[in-house]
Amino acid sequence: MPVTGLDPYDDQNIFAKILRGEIPNKTVYQDEFVLAFHDIAPQAPVHVLVIPKGAYVSARDFAARASDQDIAGFWRAVGRVAADLGLETEGYRLLSNHGLNAGQEVPHFHVHLFGGGPLGRMIQPS
Ligand code: AMP
């Protein structure tokens, strides 16, 4: 089923299963707010996903419903992961897909963190 970004949260989505430990992942970092792990199909030399531990479908859902503390904790963790991976000097890209036009596949809010080399133009025509 396509992800609209406005769907109700589905606790059978693959990232919910990863958070529950039902599916393995290559963890980069975790704390009380986030889990960060390597993408299973990397699209850059470094491709890490950062997900909140709470149940949010999309960026919009996270921004609307998460507590200020959880939002701050999430974004601080994103910055920390990038720094821990040694990406700050050369730079990196953050991306979050929301719904149909963006091709969101997994209906649990996540930020892609790309780095490790030149990343090309911001959006590649399909
Ligand atoms: P999106 O299109 O923004 O929803 O991206 C979903 C991402 O999750 C894709 O880049 C997938 O390669 C990645 N992905 C799917 N399943 C797994 C998994 N089991 N472990 C790590 N990454 C995954």
GROMACS .gro file of N, CA and C and ligand atoms in nm:
model
  401
    1MET      N    1   0.084  -0.121   0.000
    1MET     CA    2   0.000   0.000   0.000
    1MET      C    3   0.087   0.125   0.000
    2PRO      N    4   0.059   0.223  -0.086
    2PRO     CA    5   0.134   0.348  -0.081
    2PRO      C    6   0.114   0.419   0.052
    3VAL      N    7   0.219   0.487   0.096
    3VAL     CA    8   0.212   0.561   0.223
    3VAL      C    9   0.171   0.704   0.193
    4THR      N   10   0.062   0.750   0.253
    4THR     CA   11   0.017   0.887   0.226
    4THR      C   12   0.081   0.988   0.321
    5GLY      N   13   0.137   0.942   0.431
    5GLY     CA   14   0.189   1.036   0.531
    5GLY      C   15   0.082   1.086   0.625
    6LEU      N   16  -0.045   1.058   0.592
    6LEU     CA   17  -0.156   1.095   0.679
    6LEU      C   18  -0.226   0.971   0.733
    7ASP      N   19  -0.170   0.854   0.703
    7ASP     CA   20  -0.231   0.729   0.750
    7ASP      C   21  -0.223   0.721   0.903
    8PRO      N   22  -0.314   0.645   0.965
    8PRO     CA   23  -0.295   0.614   1.107
    8PRO      C   24  -0.169   0.529   1.124
    9TYR      N   25  -0.107   0.534   1.241
    9TYR     CA   26   0.016   0.459   1.264
    9TYR      C   27  -0.011   0.310   1.258
   10ASP      N   28   0.072   0.239   1.181
   10ASP     CA   29   0.063   0.093   1.167
   10ASP      C   30   0.176   0.030   1.246
   11ASP      N   31   0.145  -0.035   1.357
   11ASP     CA   32   0.253  -0.086   1.441
   11ASP      C   33   0.317  -0.214   1.384
   12GLN      N   34   0.274  -0.254   1.264
   12GLN     CA   35   0.340  -0.366   1.195
   12GLN      C   36   0.440  -0.316   1.091
   13ASN      N   37   0.463  -0.184   1.084
   13ASN     CA   38   0.561  -0.136   0.986
   13ASN      C   39   0.701  -0.183   1.026
   14ILE      N   40   0.791  -0.184   0.927
   14ILE     CA   41   0.921  -0.250   0.949
   14ILE      C   42   1.005  -0.179   1.055
   15PHE      N   43   0.992  -0.049   1.067
   15PHE     CA   44   1.073   0.021   1.168
   15PHE      C   45   1.016  -0.002   1.308
   16ALA      N   46   0.883  -0.019   1.319
   16ALA     CA   47   0.825  -0.056   1.449
   16ALA      C   48   0.880  -0.192   1.492
   17LYS      N   49   0.892  -0.283   1.395
   17LYS     CA   50   0.946  -0.416   1.427
   17LYS      C   51   1.094  -0.407   1.467
   18ILE      N   52   1.168  -0.319   1.400
   18ILE     CA   53   1.309  -0.299   1.438
   18ILE      C   54   1.317  -0.243   1.580
   19LEU      N   55   1.232  -0.145   1.611
   19LEU     CA   56   1.234  -0.087   1.746
   19LEU      C   57   1.201  -0.191   1.853
   20ARG      N   58   1.115  -0.285   1.819
   20ARG     CA   59   1.078  -0.390   1.916
   20ARG      C   60   1.180  -0.504   1.918
   21GLY      N   61   1.282  -0.497   1.833
   21GLY     CA   62   1.385  -0.600   1.831
   21GLY      C   63   1.343  -0.724   1.755
   22GLU      N   64   1.235  -0.715   1.675
   22GLU     CA   65   1.186  -0.833   1.601
   22GLU      C   66   1.263  -0.854   1.471
   23ILE      N   67   1.328  -0.747   1.424
   23ILE     CA   68   1.408  -0.752   1.302
   23ILE      C   69   1.543  -0.690   1.336
   24PRO      N   70   1.654  -0.755   1.291
   24PRO     CA   71   1.785  -0.699   1.326
   24PRO      C   72   1.815  -0.568   1.252
   25ASN      N   73   1.907  -0.493   1.305
   25ASN     CA   74   1.951  -0.371   1.237
   25ASN      C   75   2.096  -0.348   1.273
   26LYS      N   76   2.163  -0.267   1.192
   26LYS     CA   77   2.301  -0.229   1.220
   26LYS      C   78   2.299  -0.094   1.290
   27THR      N   79   2.294  -0.099   1.422
   27THR     CA   80   2.278   0.024   1.500
   27THR      C   81   2.404   0.109   1.498
   28VAL      N   82   2.384   0.238   1.477
   28VAL     CA   83   2.492   0.336   1.483
   28VAL      C   84   2.490   0.407   1.619
   29TYR      N   85   2.370   0.434   1.666
   29TYR     CA   86   2.354   0.511   1.790
   29TYR      C   87   2.212   0.493   1.840
   30GLN      N   88   2.195   0.494   1.971
   30GLN     CA   89   2.060   0.508   2.024
   30GLN      C   90   2.063   0.572   2.160
   31ASP      N   91   1.954   0.638   2.193
   31ASP     CA   92   1.934   0.695   2.326
   31ASP      C   93   1.785   0.687   2.355
   32GLU      N   94   1.738   0.762   2.454
   32GLU     CA   95   1.596   0.751   2.490
   32GLU      C   96   1.503   0.804   2.381
   33PHE      N   97   1.557   0.886   2.289
   33PHE     CA   98   1.474   0.950   2.187
   33PHE      C   99   1.477   0.881   2.052
   34VAL      N  100   1.591   0.828   2.013
   34VAL     CA  101   1.609   0.781   1.875
   34VAL      C  102   1.681   0.648   1.868
   35LEU      N  103   1.663   0.584   1.752
   35LEU     CA  104   1.750   0.476   1.707
   35LEU      C  105   1.804   0.517   1.571
   36ALA      N  106   1.935   0.505   1.553
   36ALA     CA  107   1.998   0.534   1.424
   36ALA      C  108   2.066   0.406   1.376
   37PHE      N  109   2.042   0.372   1.249
   37PHE     CA  110   2.096   0.246   1.194
   37PHE      C  111   2.123   0.261   1.045
   38HIS      N  112   2.208   0.174   0.994
   38HIS     CA  113   2.243   0.180   0.852
   38HIS      C  114   2.125   0.137   0.765
   39ASP      N  115   2.100   0.211   0.658
   39ASP     CA  116   1.997   0.173   0.560
   39ASP      C  117   2.037   0.041   0.494
   40ILE      N  118   1.939  -0.045   0.473
   40ILE     CA  119   1.966  -0.178   0.417
   40ILE      C  120   2.006  -0.169   0.269
   41ALA      N  121   1.971  -0.059   0.202
   41ALA     CA  122   2.004  -0.041   0.060
   41ALA      C  123   2.067   0.097   0.042
   42PRO      N  124   2.192   0.112   0.085
   42PRO     CA  125   2.252   0.246   0.090
   42PRO      C  126   2.261   0.313  -0.045
   43GLN      N  127   2.231   0.441  -0.047
   43GLN     CA  128   2.236   0.520  -0.171
   43GLN      C  129   2.347   0.624  -0.168
   44ALA      N  130   2.439   0.609  -0.074
   44ALA     CA  131   2.558   0.694  -0.062
   44ALA      C  132   2.658   0.615   0.020
   45PRO      N  133   2.786   0.656   0.018
   45PRO     CA  134   2.885   0.581   0.098
   45PRO      C  135   2.843   0.567   0.245
   46VAL      N  136   2.783   0.672   0.300
   46VAL     CA  137   2.720   0.664   0.433
   46VAL      C  138   2.572   0.693   0.414
   47HIS      N  139   2.488   0.602   0.458
   47HIS     CA  140   2.342   0.621   0.450
   47HIS      C  141   2.282   0.561   0.577
   48VAL      N  142   2.249   0.650   0.668
   48VAL     CA  143   2.197   0.611   0.799
   48VAL      C  144   2.056   0.666   0.813
   49LEU      N  145   1.971   0.589   0.879
   49LEU     CA  146   1.835   0.634   0.909
   49LEU      C  147   1.828   0.666   1.057
   50VAL      N  148   1.768   0.779   1.089
   50VAL     CA  149   1.744   0.816   1.229
   50VAL      C  150   1.593   0.818   1.249
   51ILE      N  151   1.546   0.741   1.347
   51ILE     CA  152   1.401   0.732   1.370
   51ILE      C  153   1.371   0.762   1.516
   52PRO      N  154   1.259   0.828   1.542
   52PRO     CA  155   1.220   0.848   1.682
   52PRO      C  156   1.172   0.716   1.742
   53LYS      N  157   1.185   0.701   1.872
   53LYS     CA  158   1.136   0.579   1.936
   53LYS      C  159   0.985   0.579   1.951
   54GLY      N  160   0.923   0.696   1.944
   54GLY     CA  161   0.778   0.706   1.951
   54GLY      C  162   0.714   0.671   1.818
   55ALA      N  163   0.581   0.652   1.820
   55ALA     CA  164   0.504   0.606   1.703
   55ALA      C  165   0.450   0.726   1.625
   56TYR      N  166   0.522   0.765   1.520
   56TYR     CA  167   0.481   0.877   1.435
   56TYR      C  168   0.494   0.835   1.289
   57VAL      N  169   0.393   0.868   1.208
   57VAL     CA  170   0.389   0.824   1.070
   57VAL      C  171   0.485   0.904   0.982
   58SER      N  172   0.492   1.033   1.008
   58SER     CA  173   0.557   1.124   0.912
   58SER      C  174   0.618   1.242   0.985
   59ALA      N  175   0.689   1.325   0.910
   59ALA     CA  176   0.746   1.447   0.968
   59ALA      C  177   0.635   1.536   1.024
   60ARG      N  178   0.525   1.546   0.948
   60ARG     CA  179   0.415   1.630   0.993
   60ARG      C  180   0.353   1.575   1.123
   61ASP      N  181   0.336   1.444   1.128
   61ASP     CA  182   0.279   1.381   1.248
   61ASP      C  183   0.371   1.404   1.368
   62PHE      N  184   0.502   1.388   1.345
   62PHE     CA  185   0.600   1.409   1.453
   62PHE      C  186   0.596   1.553   1.503
   63ALA      N  187   0.597   1.647   1.409
   63ALA     CA  188   0.596   1.788   1.448
   63ALA      C  189   0.469   1.826   1.522
   64ALA      N  190   0.356   1.764   1.482
   64ALA     CA  191   0.227   1.800   1.542
   64ALA      C  192   0.207   1.737   1.679
   65ARG      N  193   0.253   1.613   1.699
   65ARG     CA  194   0.213   1.539   1.819
   65ARG      C  195   0.323   1.514   1.920
   66ALA      N  196   0.449   1.516   1.878
   66ALA     CA  197   0.557   1.484   1.973
   66ALA      C  198   0.574   1.599   2.072
   67SER      N  199   0.624   1.566   2.190
   67SER     CA  200   0.651   1.669   2.290
   67SER      C  201   0.771   1.753   2.247
   68ASP      N  202   0.779   1.874   2.302
   68ASP     CA  203   0.896   1.959   2.273
   68ASP      C  204   1.024   1.885   2.308
   69GLN      N  205   1.022   1.813   2.418
   69GLN     CA  206   1.141   1.740   2.462
   69GLN      C  207   1.180   1.632   2.360
   70ASP      N  208   1.079   1.561   2.309
   70ASP     CA  209   1.109   1.455   2.211
   70ASP      C  210   1.158   1.513   2.078
   71ILE      N  211   1.102   1.628   2.040
   71ILE     CA  212   1.148   1.691   1.915
   71ILE      C  213   1.292   1.741   1.932
   72ALA      N  214   1.320   1.804   2.042
   72ALA     CA  215   1.457   1.852   2.065
   72ALA      C  216   1.554   1.734   2.074
   73GLY      N  217   1.512   1.629   2.144
   73GLY     CA  218   1.598   1.512   2.159
   73GLY      C  219   1.628   1.447   2.025
   74PHE      N  220   1.526   1.443   1.939
   74PHE     CA  221   1.544   1.382   1.807
   74PHE      C  222   1.648   1.460   1.727
   75TRP      N  223   1.630   1.592   1.716
   75TRP     CA  224   1.719   1.669   1.629
   75TRP      C  225   1.860   1.681   1.687
   76ARG      N  226   1.870   1.685   1.818
   76ARG     CA  227   2.006   1.683   1.878
   76ARG      C  228   2.075   1.552   1.844
   77ALA      N  229   1.999   1.443   1.846
   77ALA     CA  230   2.059   1.312   1.815
   77ALA      C  231   2.102   1.306   1.668
   78VAL      N  232   2.021   1.364   1.578
   78VAL     CA  233   2.061   1.366   1.437
   78VAL      C  234   2.197   1.434   1.422
   79GLY      N  235   2.212   1.549   1.485
   79GLY     CA  236   2.339   1.621   1.478
   79GLY      C  237   2.453   1.541   1.538
   80ARG      N  238   2.423   1.474   1.647
   80ARG     CA  239   2.528   1.395   1.712
   80ARG      C  240   2.571   1.277   1.625
   81VAL      N  241   2.475   1.211   1.562
   81VAL     CA  242   2.509   1.097   1.475
   81VAL      C  243   2.599   1.143   1.361
   82ALA      N  244   2.563   1.256   1.299
   82ALA     CA  245   2.646   1.308   1.189
   82ALA      C  246   2.787   1.337   1.238
   83ALA      N  247   2.797   1.395   1.356
   83ALA     CA  248   2.930   1.426   1.411
   83ALA      C  249   3.005   1.297   1.443
   84ASP      N  250   2.937   1.201   1.506
   84ASP     CA  251   3.001   1.075   1.543
   84ASP      C  252   3.052   1.000   1.420
   85LEU      N  253   2.981   1.015   1.308
   85LEU     CA  254   3.022   0.947   1.185
   85LEU      C  255   3.132   1.024   1.112
   86GLY      N  256   3.174   1.137   1.167
   86GLY     CA  257   3.283   1.213   1.108
   86GLY      C  258   3.244   1.290   0.984
   87LEU      N  259   3.115   1.328   0.974
   87LEU     CA  260   3.066   1.389   0.851
   87LEU      C  261   3.066   1.541   0.853
   88GLU      N  262   3.097   1.602   0.966
   88GLU     CA  263   3.074   1.745   0.979
   88GLU      C  264   3.166   1.828   0.889
   89THR      N  265   3.290   1.788   0.876
   89THR     CA  266   3.384   1.869   0.798
   89THR      C  267   3.349   1.867   0.650
   90GLU      N  268   3.324   1.749   0.597
   90GLU     CA  269   3.297   1.736   0.453
   90GLU      C  270   3.151   1.764   0.419
   91GLY      N  271   3.063   1.753   0.517
   91GLY     CA  272   2.923   1.783   0.494
   91GLY      C  273   2.838   1.660   0.468
   92TYR      N  274   2.710   1.680   0.477
   92TYR     CA  275   2.615   1.568   0.462
   92TYR      C  276   2.479   1.624   0.424
   93ARG      N  277   2.386   1.533   0.396
   93ARG     CA  278   2.249   1.573   0.357
   93ARG      C  279   2.149   1.502   0.446
   94LEU      N  280   2.047   1.577   0.488
   94LEU     CA  281   1.934   1.520   0.561
   94LEU      C  282   1.813   1.522   0.468
   95LEU      N  283   1.733   1.415   0.471
   95LEU     CA  284   1.616   1.407   0.383
   95LEU      C  285   1.507   1.328   0.454
   96SER      N  286   1.384   1.374   0.441
   96SER     CA  287   1.271   1.298   0.495
   96SER      C  288   1.159   1.295   0.392
   97ASN      N  289   1.119   1.177   0.351
   97ASN     CA  290   1.010   1.162   0.255
   97ASN      C  291   0.877   1.163   0.326
   98HIS      N  292   0.782   1.236   0.269
   98HIS     CA  293   0.648   1.243   0.327
   98HIS      C  294   0.546   1.210   0.218
   99GLY      N  295   0.485   1.094   0.229
   99GLY     CA  296   0.370   1.063   0.146
   99GLY      C  297   0.402   1.028   0.001
  100LEU      N  298   0.298   1.038  -0.080
  100LEU     CA  299   0.297   0.979  -0.214
  100LEU      C  300   0.402   1.038  -0.307
  101ASN      N  301   0.401   1.169  -0.327
  101ASN     CA  302   0.492   1.228  -0.426
  101ASN      C  303   0.638   1.207  -0.387
  102ALA      N  304   0.664   1.194  -0.259
  102ALA     CA  305   0.801   1.173  -0.213
  102ALA      C  306   0.840   1.025  -0.216
  103GLY      N  307   0.742   0.939  -0.238
  103GLY     CA  308   0.771   0.795  -0.243
  103GLY      C  309   0.803   0.735  -0.108
  104GLN      N  310   0.743   0.790  -0.001
  104GLN     CA  311   0.767   0.733   0.132
  104GLN      C  312   0.727   0.586   0.132
  105GLU      N  313   0.819   0.500   0.179
  105GLU     CA  314   0.793   0.356   0.180
  105GLU      C  315   0.756   0.306   0.319
  106VAL      N  316   0.820   0.361   0.419
  106VAL     CA  317   0.799   0.310   0.555
  106VAL      C  318   0.724   0.415   0.636
  107PRO      N  319   0.605   0.379   0.687
  107PRO     CA  320   0.521   0.477   0.756
  107PRO      C  321   0.555   0.496   0.904
  108HIS      N  322   0.684   0.514   0.929
  108HIS     CA  323   0.733   0.555   1.061
  108HIS      C  324   0.832   0.667   1.032
  109PHE      N  325   0.808   0.786   1.087
  109PHE     CA  326   0.892   0.902   1.055
  109PHE      C  327   1.040   0.868   1.066
  110HIS      N  328   1.115   0.909   0.964
  110HIS     CA  329   1.260   0.887   0.966
  110HIS      C  330   1.329   0.994   0.885
  111VAL      N  331   1.452   1.021   0.924
  111VAL     CA  332   1.539   1.112   0.849
  111VAL      C  333   1.653   1.029   0.791
  112HIS      N  334   1.672   1.044   0.660
  112HIS     CA  335   1.789   0.983   0.596
  112HIS      C  336   1.908   1.077   0.616
  113LEU      N  337   2.022   1.021   0.650
  113LEU     CA  338   2.146   1.098   0.664
  113LEU      C  339   2.244   1.040   0.563
  114PHE      N  340   2.278   1.122   0.464
  114PHE     CA  341   2.369   1.079   0.357
  114PHE      C  342   2.502   1.152   0.370
  115GLY      N  343   2.611   1.082   0.340
  115GLY     CA  344   2.740   1.148   0.341
  115GLY      C  345   2.849   1.055   0.291
  116GLY      N  346   2.972   1.095   0.317
  116GLY     CA  347   3.086   1.012   0.280
  116GLY      C  348   3.140   1.039   0.142
  117GLY      N  349   3.085   1.138   0.072
  117GLY     CA  350   3.133   1.174  -0.061
  117GLY      C  351   3.039   1.276  -0.122
  118PRO      N  352   3.075   1.329  -0.240
  118PRO     CA  353   2.986   1.426  -0.305
  118PRO      C  354   2.850   1.362  -0.332
  119LEU      N  355   2.744   1.436  -0.306
  119LEU     CA  356   2.608   1.381  -0.313
  119LEU      C  357   2.530   1.427  -0.435
  120GLY      N  358   2.593   1.504  -0.521
  120GLY     CA  359   2.523   1.546  -0.643
  120GLY      C  360   2.418   1.651  -0.615
  121ARG      N  361   2.333   1.671  -0.715
  121ARG     CA  362   2.230   1.772  -0.702
  121ARG      C  363   2.126   1.730  -0.597
  122MET      N  364   2.058   1.829  -0.547
  122MET     CA  365   1.964   1.802  -0.437
  122MET      C  366   1.854   1.706  -0.480
  123ILE      N  367   1.798   1.727  -0.599
  123ILE     CA  368   1.693   1.639  -0.649
  123ILE      C  369   1.731   1.593  -0.789
  124GLN      N  370   1.733   1.461  -0.809
  124GLN     CA  371   1.764   1.406  -0.940
  124GLN      C  372   1.634   1.379  -1.013
  125PRO      N  373   1.619   1.435  -1.135
  125PRO     CA  374   1.496   1.410  -1.210
  125PRO      C  375   1.475   1.260  -1.234
  126SER      N  376   1.353   1.214  -1.224
  126SER     CA  377   1.328   1.070  -1.244
  126SER      C  378   1.288   1.044  -1.389
  127AMP     P1  379   1.148   0.600   0.262
  127AMP     O1  380   1.128   0.580   0.116
  127AMP     O2  381   1.190   0.740   0.298
  127AMP     O3  382   1.029   0.552   0.342
  127AMP     O4  383   1.274   0.512   0.300
  127AMP     C1  384   1.269   0.388   0.360
  127AMP     C2  385   1.410   0.337   0.369
  127AMP     O5  386   1.413   0.226   0.457
  127AMP     C3  387   1.469   0.290   0.236
  127AMP     O6  388   1.588   0.365   0.208
  127AMP     C4  389   1.500   0.141   0.262
  127AMP     O7  390   1.617   0.098   0.199
  127AMP     C5  391   1.511   0.137   0.412
  127AMP     N1  392   1.483   0.008   0.475
  127AMP     C6  393   1.377  -0.074   0.451
  127AMP     N2  394   1.384  -0.182   0.530
  127AMP     C7  395   1.496  -0.169   0.605
  127AMP     C8  396   1.559  -0.250   0.705
  127AMP     N3  397   1.508  -0.367   0.745
  127AMP     N4  398   1.674  -0.204   0.760
  127AMP     C9  399   1.727  -0.087   0.721
  127AMP     N5  400   1.673  -0.007   0.628
  127AMP    C10  401   1.560  -0.049   0.570
   0.00000   0.00000   0.00000
